Amino acid sequence: MAEIINIVLIHGWACDESIWQETKNYLEQKCRLYTINLPLMKNIHSYRDAVIELIEQKGLTRVVLVGWSMGSLVAIQVAGYLLHKVQGLVLVSGMSKFITETPTQVLGSGDFHEDTDFVNNELYPGGIPSVLVSKMKKRLSKDPERTLNDFYKLMFSSKEQAQGLDGKIIDNYLSRGRIWDLLEAQSGLDFLMEADVRAYLQNITCPTLLLHGEEDNLCPLEGANFIERQLPCAQLVSYPGVGHIPFLTEFRNFHQALEEWLAVL
């Protein structure tokens, strides 16, 4: 009898573990599923350490990490530190860096590359401009509710909005979870602006599945393409007309791809 796979689901910014409820319902008969509410970020490794603590407390081995959006950065961090325990990595709307680079930025600057320096002569092509995140952080202080709602709307492609999926999913999933307070939301944005986990990719050898909407406005598809180029073990599945939250807007195809990948892991 095959050993049961342990799956740890890691949510994104301004969401909580409840975002994974439909995925849990789909996979709970086939796998052991664990979720976590990421804590207030006190330093660049707070999220990573919380996931590692969960894995160690539960005594998990043969772990598959599933990280969505900001959670994909955390999943890559954890995989880089628990190479012997992480059997598979699934990055949903994933990236290895959230902020795009300009010619004036120096690759590898900052304190995040504590293990290795990432060396590449090309500027990072994925991500979004830092000025947009800075503006969002300022807006949070003035009108947090509207800022979060505007952010949620960005998760959906024009096609998904035309189908009315944005309002339905925001009401039923995104607005019903744990509400992030202002400090928590701002520190999460700090993480997104600072985190650069490209250096971790060179140490990851486990099978990796990339599931990404082709019309993702928050984490452009090029971020997933970049990871695929760095990881010989990576497989990319992209969805035309789909935005940032494919596990809810492209439910059937998303979970079928995930289940097929898990079956041969």
Short mmCIF file of N, CA and C in Angstrom, two decimals, residues 27-200:
data_model
loop_
_atom_site.label_atom_id
_atom_site.label_comp_id
_atom_site.label_asym_id
_atom_site.label_seq_id
_atom_site.Cartn_x
_atom_site.Cartn_y
_atom_site.Cartn_z
N LEU A 27 -9.30 16.81 -1.88
CA LEU A 27 -8.16 15.90 -1.69
C LEU A 27 -8.17 15.13 -0.37
N GLU A 28 -9.10 15.44 0.52
CA GLU A 28 -9.00 14.91 1.87
C GLU A 28 -9.13 13.39 1.95
N GLN A 29 -9.76 12.75 0.95
CA GLN A 29 -9.86 11.29 0.96
C GLN A 29 -8.59 10.63 0.44
N LYS A 30 -7.71 11.41 -0.17
CA LYS A 30 -6.52 10.85 -0.82
C LYS A 30 -5.22 11.20 -0.10
N CYS A 31 -5.24 12.28 0.67
CA CYS A 31 -4.01 12.77 1.30
C CYS A 31 -4.32 13.27 2.71
N ARG A 32 -3.25 13.45 3.50
CA ARG A 32 -3.38 14.16 4.77
C ARG A 32 -3.07 15.62 4.52
N LEU A 33 -4.00 16.48 4.88
CA LEU A 33 -3.86 17.89 4.56
C LEU A 33 -3.70 18.73 5.83
N TYR A 34 -2.77 19.66 5.76
CA TYR A 34 -2.50 20.55 6.88
C TYR A 34 -2.49 21.99 6.37
N THR A 35 -3.12 22.87 7.13
CA THR A 35 -3.11 24.28 6.78
C THR A 35 -2.55 25.08 7.96
N ILE A 36 -2.22 26.32 7.68
CA ILE A 36 -1.63 27.18 8.71
C ILE A 36 -2.06 28.61 8.46
N ASN A 37 -2.31 29.34 9.52
CA ASN A 37 -2.47 30.78 9.42
C ASN A 37 -1.10 31.41 9.68
N LEU A 38 -0.54 32.03 8.67
CA LEU A 38 0.79 32.62 8.83
C LEU A 38 0.74 33.70 9.91
N PRO A 39 1.76 33.76 10.78
CA PRO A 39 1.75 34.70 11.90
C PRO A 39 2.15 36.11 11.46
N LEU A 40 2.08 37.04 12.38
CA LEU A 40 2.60 38.38 12.12
C LEU A 40 4.09 38.27 11.79
N MET A 41 4.49 38.87 10.69
CA MET A 41 5.88 38.79 10.28
C MET A 41 6.74 39.72 11.14
N LYS A 42 7.70 39.13 11.84
CA LYS A 42 8.62 39.92 12.65
C LYS A 42 9.98 40.07 11.95
N ASN A 43 10.30 39.10 11.11
CA ASN A 43 11.50 39.19 10.29
C ASN A 43 11.26 38.40 9.01
N ILE A 44 12.21 38.44 8.10
CA ILE A 44 12.02 37.87 6.77
C ILE A 44 11.81 36.36 6.79
N HIS A 45 12.10 35.72 7.92
CA HIS A 45 11.97 34.26 8.01
C HIS A 45 10.78 33.82 8.88
N SER A 46 9.97 34.75 9.35
CA SER A 46 8.88 34.40 10.27
C SER A 46 7.91 33.40 9.66
N TYR A 47 7.52 33.63 8.41
CA TYR A 47 6.56 32.73 7.76
C TYR A 47 7.19 31.34 7.56
N ARG A 48 8.43 31.34 7.07
CA ARG A 48 9.13 30.07 6.87
C ARG A 48 9.21 29.28 8.16
N ASP A 49 9.59 29.95 9.23
CA ASP A 49 9.78 29.26 10.51
C ASP A 49 8.47 28.69 11.04
N ALA A 50 7.36 29.39 10.78
CA ALA A 50 6.06 28.89 11.25
C ALA A 50 5.69 27.60 10.53
N VAL A 51 5.97 27.52 9.22
CA VAL A 51 5.66 26.30 8.47
C VAL A 51 6.58 25.17 8.90
N ILE A 52 7.85 25.45 9.11
CA ILE A 52 8.79 24.43 9.58
C ILE A 52 8.36 23.90 10.94
N GLU A 53 7.90 24.80 11.82
CA GLU A 53 7.44 24.39 13.14
C GLU A 53 6.24 23.46 13.03
N LEU A 54 5.31 23.77 12.13
CA LEU A 54 4.15 22.89 11.92
C LEU A 54 4.60 21.51 11.47
N ILE A 55 5.50 21.44 10.51
CA ILE A 55 5.99 20.16 9.99
C ILE A 55 6.67 19.36 11.08
N GLU A 56 7.46 20.02 11.90
CA GLU A 56 8.19 19.31 12.96
C GLU A 56 7.27 18.89 14.09
N GLN A 57 6.32 19.76 14.46
CA GLN A 57 5.39 19.41 15.54
C GLN A 57 4.53 18.21 15.18
N LYS A 58 4.12 18.14 13.90
CA LYS A 58 3.29 17.03 13.45
C LYS A 58 4.12 15.79 13.11
N GLY A 59 5.43 15.93 13.14
CA GLY A 59 6.30 14.80 12.80
C GLY A 59 6.15 14.33 11.37
N LEU A 60 5.97 15.28 10.46
CA LEU A 60 5.69 14.93 9.07
C LEU A 60 6.95 14.58 8.30
N THR A 61 6.84 13.55 7.50
CA THR A 61 7.85 13.21 6.50
C THR A 61 7.13 13.06 5.17
N ARG A 62 7.89 12.97 4.09
CA ARG A 62 7.29 12.88 2.76
C ARG A 62 6.24 13.99 2.57
N VAL A 63 6.71 15.20 2.69
CA VAL A 63 5.83 16.37 2.65
C VAL A 63 5.78 16.95 1.24
N VAL A 64 4.57 17.35 0.82
CA VAL A 64 4.39 18.15 -0.38
C VAL A 64 3.93 19.53 0.07
N LEU A 65 4.66 20.55 -0.31
CA LEU A 65 4.30 21.93 0.02
C LEU A 65 3.52 22.53 -1.14
N VAL A 66 2.37 23.10 -0.84
CA VAL A 66 1.58 23.81 -1.84
C VAL A 66 1.48 25.26 -1.40
N GLY A 67 2.15 26.15 -2.13
CA GLY A 67 2.14 27.56 -1.78
C GLY A 67 1.48 28.38 -2.86
N TRP A 68 0.54 29.24 -2.44
CA TRP A 68 -0.16 30.11 -3.38
C TRP A 68 0.30 31.55 -3.19
N SER A 69 0.65 32.21 -4.31
CA SER A 69 0.99 33.63 -4.29
C SER A 69 2.13 33.87 -3.30
N MET A 70 1.94 34.71 -2.29
CA MET A 70 2.99 34.92 -1.30
C MET A 70 3.43 33.61 -0.67
N GLY A 71 2.50 32.68 -0.54
CA GLY A 71 2.83 31.37 0.03
C GLY A 71 3.82 30.60 -0.80
N SER A 72 3.93 30.93 -2.11
CA SER A 72 4.92 30.23 -2.94
C SER A 72 6.34 30.63 -2.54
N LEU A 73 6.53 31.89 -2.17
CA LEU A 73 7.84 32.32 -1.68
C LEU A 73 8.20 31.57 -0.40
N VAL A 74 7.21 31.43 0.48
CA VAL A 74 7.42 30.71 1.74
C VAL A 74 7.73 29.24 1.47
N ALA A 75 6.99 28.63 0.54
CA ALA A 75 7.20 27.22 0.22
C ALA A 75 8.60 26.98 -0.31
N ILE A 76 9.11 27.88 -1.15
CA ILE A 76 10.47 27.74 -1.67
C ILE A 76 11.47 27.87 -0.54
N GLN A 77 11.25 28.81 0.38
CA GLN A 77 12.12 28.94 1.54
C GLN A 77 12.17 27.63 2.34
N VAL A 78 10.99 27.09 2.63
CA VAL A 78 10.92 25.87 3.45
C VAL A 78 11.58 24.70 2.72
N ALA A 79 11.30 24.57 1.43
CA ALA A 79 11.89 23.47 0.65
C ALA A 79 13.40 23.55 0.65
N GLY A 80 13.93 24.76 0.62
CA GLY A 80 15.38 24.93 0.65
C GLY A 80 16.02 24.53 1.96
N TYR A 81 15.22 24.53 3.05
CA TYR A 81 15.75 24.18 4.37
C TYR A 81 15.42 22.75 4.79
N LEU A 82 14.39 22.17 4.18
CA LEU A 82 13.99 20.81 4.55
C LEU A 82 14.08 19.90 3.33
N LEU A 83 15.22 19.92 2.69
CA LEU A 83 15.39 19.15 1.45
C LEU A 83 15.11 17.67 1.66
N HIS A 84 15.43 17.17 2.85
CA HIS A 84 15.27 15.74 3.11
C HIS A 84 13.82 15.35 3.40
N LYS A 85 12.98 16.32 3.69
CA LYS A 85 11.57 16.03 4.02
C LYS A 85 10.60 16.41 2.91
N VAL A 86 10.95 17.40 2.12
CA VAL A 86 10.03 17.88 1.08
C VAL A 86 10.18 17.01 -0.17
N GLN A 87 9.14 16.25 -0.45
CA GLN A 87 9.16 15.33 -1.58
C GLN A 87 8.65 15.98 -2.85
N GLY A 88 7.86 17.03 -2.71
CA GLY A 88 7.31 17.69 -3.87
C GLY A 88 6.93 19.12 -3.54
N LEU A 89 6.90 19.95 -4.57
CA LEU A 89 6.64 21.37 -4.40
C LEU A 89 5.61 21.80 -5.45
N VAL A 90 4.53 22.43 -5.00
CA VAL A 90 3.51 22.94 -5.91
C VAL A 90 3.40 24.44 -5.69
N LEU A 91 3.67 25.20 -6.74
CA LEU A 91 3.63 26.65 -6.65
C LEU A 91 2.46 27.16 -7.49
N VAL A 92 1.48 27.70 -6.82
CA VAL A 92 0.26 28.18 -7.47
C VAL A 92 0.34 29.70 -7.60
N SER A 93 0.24 30.19 -8.84
CA SER A 93 0.45 31.63 -9.07
C SER A 93 1.76 32.05 -8.41
N GLY A 94 2.77 31.24 -8.65
CA GLY A 94 3.99 31.34 -7.89
C GLY A 94 5.05 32.26 -8.48
N MET A 95 6.03 32.55 -7.63
CA MET A 95 7.13 33.42 -8.03
C MET A 95 8.30 33.16 -7.10
N SER A 96 9.47 33.59 -7.51
CA SER A 96 10.63 33.53 -6.63
C SER A 96 11.05 34.93 -6.20
N LYS A 97 10.36 35.92 -6.73
CA LYS A 97 10.58 37.33 -6.36
C LYS A 97 9.34 38.09 -6.82
N PHE A 98 8.79 38.93 -5.94
CA PHE A 98 7.55 39.62 -6.26
C PHE A 98 7.79 40.93 -7.00
N ILE A 99 8.93 41.55 -6.72
CA ILE A 99 9.22 42.87 -7.29
C ILE A 99 10.10 42.71 -8.52
N THR A 100 9.69 43.34 -9.60
CA THR A 100 10.50 43.32 -10.81
C THR A 100 11.73 44.20 -10.62
N GLU A 101 12.74 43.99 -11.45
CA GLU A 101 13.98 44.73 -11.33
C GLU A 101 14.09 45.80 -12.42
N THR A 102 14.72 46.89 -12.05
CA THR A 102 15.05 47.94 -13.00
C THR A 102 16.56 47.94 -13.19
N PRO A 103 17.06 48.56 -14.24
CA PRO A 103 18.51 48.57 -14.48
C PRO A 103 19.33 49.18 -13.35
N THR A 104 18.69 49.98 -12.48
CA THR A 104 19.44 50.61 -11.40
C THR A 104 19.58 49.72 -10.18
N GLN A 105 18.86 48.59 -10.16
CA GLN A 105 18.92 47.70 -9.01
C GLN A 105 20.04 46.69 -9.17
N VAL A 106 20.66 46.34 -8.06
CA VAL A 106 21.75 45.38 -8.07
C VAL A 106 21.22 44.02 -7.63
N LEU A 107 21.37 43.05 -8.48
CA LEU A 107 20.88 41.71 -8.19
C LEU A 107 21.62 41.13 -6.99
N GLY A 108 20.85 40.59 -6.05
CA GLY A 108 21.48 39.93 -4.90
C GLY A 108 21.76 40.87 -3.75
N SER A 109 21.31 42.15 -3.82
CA SER A 109 21.53 43.06 -2.72
C SER A 109 20.57 42.75 -1.58
N GLY A 110 20.84 43.31 -0.42
CA GLY A 110 19.99 43.06 0.74
C GLY A 110 20.50 41.89 1.55
N ASP A 111 19.73 41.51 2.58
CA ASP A 111 20.21 40.50 3.52
C ASP A 111 19.52 39.16 3.35
N PHE A 112 18.80 38.98 2.25
CA PHE A 112 18.01 37.77 2.11
C PHE A 112 18.83 36.59 1.61
N HIS A 113 19.94 36.87 0.92
CA HIS A 113 20.76 35.79 0.39
C HIS A 113 21.76 35.34 1.43
N GLU A 114 21.29 34.67 2.44
CA GLU A 114 22.19 34.30 3.51
C GLU A 114 22.96 33.02 3.21
N ASP A 115 22.48 32.25 2.24
CA ASP A 115 23.14 30.99 1.91
C ASP A 115 24.00 31.10 0.67
N THR A 116 23.42 31.57 -0.41
CA THR A 116 24.15 31.67 -1.67
C THR A 116 23.73 32.93 -2.39
N ASP A 117 24.56 33.40 -3.28
CA ASP A 117 24.21 34.55 -4.10
C ASP A 117 23.70 34.05 -5.44
N PHE A 118 22.61 34.63 -5.88
CA PHE A 118 22.09 34.27 -7.19
C PHE A 118 22.81 35.10 -8.23
N VAL A 119 23.40 34.42 -9.21
CA VAL A 119 24.17 35.13 -10.23
C VAL A 119 23.49 34.95 -11.58
N ASN A 120 23.10 36.05 -12.17
CA ASN A 120 22.47 36.02 -13.49
C ASN A 120 22.67 37.40 -14.11
N ASN A 121 23.07 37.43 -15.34
CA ASN A 121 23.33 38.70 -15.98
C ASN A 121 22.06 39.41 -16.45
N GLU A 122 20.94 38.69 -16.42
CA GLU A 122 19.69 39.28 -16.88
C GLU A 122 18.88 39.82 -15.70
N LEU A 123 18.19 40.91 -15.92
CA LEU A 123 17.29 41.44 -14.91
C LEU A 123 16.11 40.50 -14.76
N TYR A 124 15.59 40.42 -13.53
CA TYR A 124 14.46 39.53 -13.26
C TYR A 124 13.23 40.01 -14.03
N PRO A 125 12.64 39.16 -14.86
CA PRO A 125 11.56 39.59 -15.75
C PRO A 125 10.16 39.50 -15.15
N GLY A 126 10.01 38.77 -14.06
CA GLY A 126 8.69 38.63 -13.45
C GLY A 126 8.40 39.76 -12.49
N GLY A 127 7.32 39.65 -11.75
CA GLY A 127 7.01 40.61 -10.70
C GLY A 127 6.32 41.87 -11.17
N ILE A 128 6.10 42.76 -10.21
CA ILE A 128 5.47 44.05 -10.49
C ILE A 128 6.35 45.15 -9.92
N PRO A 129 6.21 46.39 -10.38
CA PRO A 129 7.06 47.48 -9.89
C PRO A 129 6.87 47.75 -8.40
N SER A 130 7.96 48.04 -7.70
CA SER A 130 7.89 48.28 -6.26
C SER A 130 7.04 49.49 -5.92
N VAL A 131 6.97 50.46 -6.83
CA VAL A 131 6.20 51.67 -6.55
C VAL A 131 4.72 51.35 -6.34
N LEU A 132 4.22 50.33 -7.02
CA LEU A 132 2.81 49.95 -6.86
C LEU A 132 2.56 49.39 -5.47
N VAL A 133 3.50 48.62 -4.96
CA VAL A 133 3.36 48.05 -3.62
C VAL A 133 3.49 49.15 -2.56
N SER A 134 4.39 50.09 -2.79
CA SER A 134 4.55 51.21 -1.86
C SER A 134 3.27 52.04 -1.77
N LYS A 135 2.64 52.29 -2.91
CA LYS A 135 1.38 53.03 -2.92
C LYS A 135 0.28 52.27 -2.20
N MET A 136 0.29 50.96 -2.39
CA MET A 136 -0.72 50.13 -1.74
C MET A 136 -0.55 50.16 -0.23
N LYS A 137 0.69 50.16 0.23
CA LYS A 137 0.96 50.21 1.66
C LYS A 137 0.46 51.52 2.27
N LYS A 138 0.62 52.64 1.54
CA LYS A 138 0.13 53.93 2.01
C LYS A 138 -1.40 53.96 2.04
N ARG A 139 -2.01 53.37 1.01
CA ARG A 139 -3.48 53.34 0.94
C ARG A 139 -4.06 52.52 2.09
N LEU A 140 -3.35 51.49 2.51
CA LEU A 140 -3.82 50.65 3.60
C LEU A 140 -4.05 51.47 4.86
N SER A 141 -3.16 52.41 5.13
CA SER A 141 -3.28 53.23 6.33
C SER A 141 -4.52 54.11 6.30
N LYS A 142 -4.90 54.57 5.11
CA LYS A 142 -6.02 55.49 4.98
C LYS A 142 -7.36 54.77 4.87
N ASP A 143 -7.38 53.67 4.12
CA ASP A 143 -8.66 52.97 3.89
C ASP A 143 -8.38 51.48 3.68
N PRO A 144 -8.12 50.76 4.76
CA PRO A 144 -7.73 49.34 4.63
C PRO A 144 -8.79 48.47 3.97
N GLU A 145 -10.06 48.69 4.28
CA GLU A 145 -11.11 47.84 3.73
C GLU A 145 -11.21 47.97 2.21
N ARG A 146 -11.19 49.20 1.72
CA ARG A 146 -11.28 49.41 0.29
C ARG A 146 -10.02 48.92 -0.42
N THR A 147 -8.87 49.13 0.22
CA THR A 147 -7.61 48.69 -0.37
C THR A 147 -7.57 47.18 -0.54
N LEU A 148 -8.02 46.45 0.48
CA LEU A 148 -8.05 45.00 0.39
C LEU A 148 -9.04 44.53 -0.67
N ASN A 149 -10.19 45.18 -0.74
CA ASN A 149 -11.18 44.79 -1.73
C ASN A 149 -10.68 45.04 -3.15
N ASP A 150 -9.99 46.16 -3.35
CA ASP A 150 -9.41 46.44 -4.67
C ASP A 150 -8.35 45.40 -5.02
N PHE A 151 -7.58 45.00 -4.00
CA PHE A 151 -6.57 43.96 -4.22
C PHE A 151 -7.22 42.65 -4.62
N TYR A 152 -8.29 42.29 -3.93
CA TYR A 152 -8.99 41.05 -4.27
C TYR A 152 -9.48 41.07 -5.71
N LYS A 153 -9.97 42.21 -6.17
CA LYS A 153 -10.49 42.30 -7.53
C LYS A 153 -9.38 42.09 -8.57
N LEU A 154 -8.17 42.47 -8.21
CA LEU A 154 -7.05 42.28 -9.13
C LEU A 154 -6.73 40.80 -9.36
N MET A 155 -7.27 39.94 -8.51
CA MET A 155 -6.99 38.51 -8.64
C MET A 155 -7.70 37.89 -9.85
N PHE A 156 -8.63 38.63 -10.45
CA PHE A 156 -9.47 38.04 -11.48
C PHE A 156 -9.19 38.64 -12.85
N SER A 157 -9.18 37.78 -13.85
CA SER A 157 -9.00 38.24 -15.23
C SER A 157 -10.28 38.92 -15.71
N SER A 158 -10.18 39.61 -16.82
CA SER A 158 -11.37 40.26 -17.37
C SER A 158 -12.44 39.24 -17.72
N LYS A 159 -12.02 38.08 -18.20
CA LYS A 159 -12.96 37.01 -18.53
C LYS A 159 -13.68 36.52 -17.27
N GLU A 160 -12.94 36.34 -16.19
CA GLU A 160 -13.53 35.86 -14.94
C GLU A 160 -14.48 36.92 -14.36
N GLN A 161 -14.12 38.19 -14.51
CA GLN A 161 -15.00 39.26 -14.04
C GLN A 161 -16.29 39.29 -14.85
N ALA A 162 -16.16 39.08 -16.16
CA ALA A 162 -17.35 39.06 -17.01
C ALA A 162 -18.29 37.91 -16.63
N GLN A 163 -17.72 36.84 -16.10
CA GLN A 163 -18.52 35.68 -15.67
C GLN A 163 -19.08 35.87 -14.26
N GLY A 164 -18.70 36.97 -13.61
CA GLY A 164 -19.19 37.24 -12.26
C GLY A 164 -18.49 36.46 -11.17
N LEU A 165 -17.37 35.86 -11.51
CA LEU A 165 -16.66 35.05 -10.52
C LEU A 165 -16.02 35.89 -9.43
N ASP A 166 -15.65 37.13 -9.76
CA ASP A 166 -14.96 37.96 -8.78
C ASP A 166 -15.84 38.24 -7.57
N GLY A 167 -17.05 38.71 -7.80
CA GLY A 167 -17.94 39.02 -6.69
C GLY A 167 -18.29 37.79 -5.87
N LYS A 168 -18.56 36.70 -6.56
CA LYS A 168 -18.94 35.45 -5.89
C LYS A 168 -17.82 34.94 -4.99
N ILE A 169 -16.60 34.90 -5.51
CA ILE A 169 -15.47 34.35 -4.75
C ILE A 169 -15.03 35.30 -3.65
N ILE A 170 -15.06 36.60 -3.91
CA ILE A 170 -14.71 37.56 -2.87
C ILE A 170 -15.67 37.43 -1.69
N ASP A 171 -16.96 37.33 -1.98
CA ASP A 171 -17.97 37.22 -0.92
C ASP A 171 -17.87 35.90 -0.16
N ASN A 172 -17.67 34.80 -0.90
CA ASN A 172 -17.75 33.47 -0.29
C ASN A 172 -16.45 32.97 0.30
N TYR A 173 -15.32 33.49 -0.18
CA TYR A 173 -14.04 32.94 0.26
C TYR A 173 -13.08 34.00 0.81
N LEU A 174 -12.89 35.09 0.06
CA LEU A 174 -11.86 36.05 0.44
C LEU A 174 -12.27 36.95 1.60
N SER A 175 -13.55 37.23 1.74
CA SER A 175 -14.00 38.17 2.77
C SER A 175 -14.46 37.48 4.05
N ARG A 176 -14.43 36.18 4.07
CA ARG A 176 -14.99 35.46 5.21
C ARG A 176 -13.93 34.87 6.14
N GLY A 177 -12.68 35.03 5.76
CA GLY A 177 -11.62 34.46 6.59
C GLY A 177 -11.20 35.40 7.70
N ARG A 178 -10.07 35.09 8.29
CA ARG A 178 -9.50 35.92 9.35
C ARG A 178 -9.10 37.28 8.76
N ILE A 179 -9.54 38.35 9.37
CA ILE A 179 -9.24 39.69 8.87
C ILE A 179 -7.84 40.10 9.34
N TRP A 180 -7.01 40.44 8.39
CA TRP A 180 -5.67 40.92 8.73
C TRP A 180 -5.77 42.34 9.30
N ASP A 181 -5.11 42.58 10.44
CA ASP A 181 -5.08 43.95 10.93
C ASP A 181 -4.05 44.75 10.14
N LEU A 182 -4.02 46.05 10.37
CA LEU A 182 -3.20 46.94 9.55
C LEU A 182 -1.72 46.57 9.63
N LEU A 183 -1.22 46.34 10.84
CA LEU A 183 0.19 46.03 11.01
C LEU A 183 0.55 44.73 10.30
N GLU A 184 -0.33 43.75 10.40
CA GLU A 184 -0.12 42.45 9.77
C GLU A 184 -0.06 42.59 8.24
N ALA A 185 -1.00 43.36 7.70
CA ALA A 185 -1.05 43.55 6.25
C ALA A 185 0.17 44.31 5.74
N GLN A 186 0.57 45.34 6.46
CA GLN A 186 1.72 46.13 6.05
C GLN A 186 3.01 45.33 6.13
N SER A 187 3.16 44.53 7.18
CA SER A 187 4.37 43.72 7.30
C SER A 187 4.41 42.64 6.22
N GLY A 188 3.22 42.16 5.82
CA GLY A 188 3.17 41.21 4.72
C GLY A 188 3.64 41.82 3.42
N LEU A 189 3.27 43.09 3.20
CA LEU A 189 3.76 43.79 2.01
C LEU A 189 5.26 44.01 2.09
N ASP A 190 5.77 44.26 3.28
CA ASP A 190 7.22 44.38 3.44
C ASP A 190 7.91 43.09 3.02
N PHE A 191 7.33 41.96 3.41
CA PHE A 191 7.89 40.67 3.02
C PHE A 191 7.91 40.54 1.50
N LEU A 192 6.80 40.90 0.88
CA LEU A 192 6.72 40.79 -0.58
C LEU A 192 7.73 41.69 -1.28
N MET A 193 8.00 42.84 -0.70
CA MET A 193 8.97 43.75 -1.31
C MET A 193 10.40 43.28 -1.10
N GLU A 194 10.66 42.60 0.00
CA GLU A 194 12.03 42.22 0.35
C GLU A 194 12.42 40.81 -0.13
N ALA A 195 11.46 39.91 -0.12
CA ALA A 195 11.78 38.50 -0.34
C ALA A 195 12.29 38.24 -1.76
N ASP A 196 13.41 37.55 -1.82
CA ASP A 196 14.01 37.13 -3.09
C ASP A 196 14.59 35.75 -2.86
N VAL A 197 13.87 34.72 -3.32
CA VAL A 197 14.27 33.34 -3.03
C VAL A 197 14.86 32.64 -4.24
N ARG A 198 15.30 33.41 -5.22
CA ARG A 198 15.88 32.80 -6.42
C ARG A 198 17.09 31.93 -6.09
N ALA A 199 17.87 32.34 -5.10
CA ALA A 199 19.06 31.57 -4.75
C ALA A 199 18.72 30.17 -4.23
N TYR A 200 17.51 30.03 -3.67
CA TYR A 200 17.11 28.74 -3.13
C TYR A 200 16.83 27.72 -4.24
#
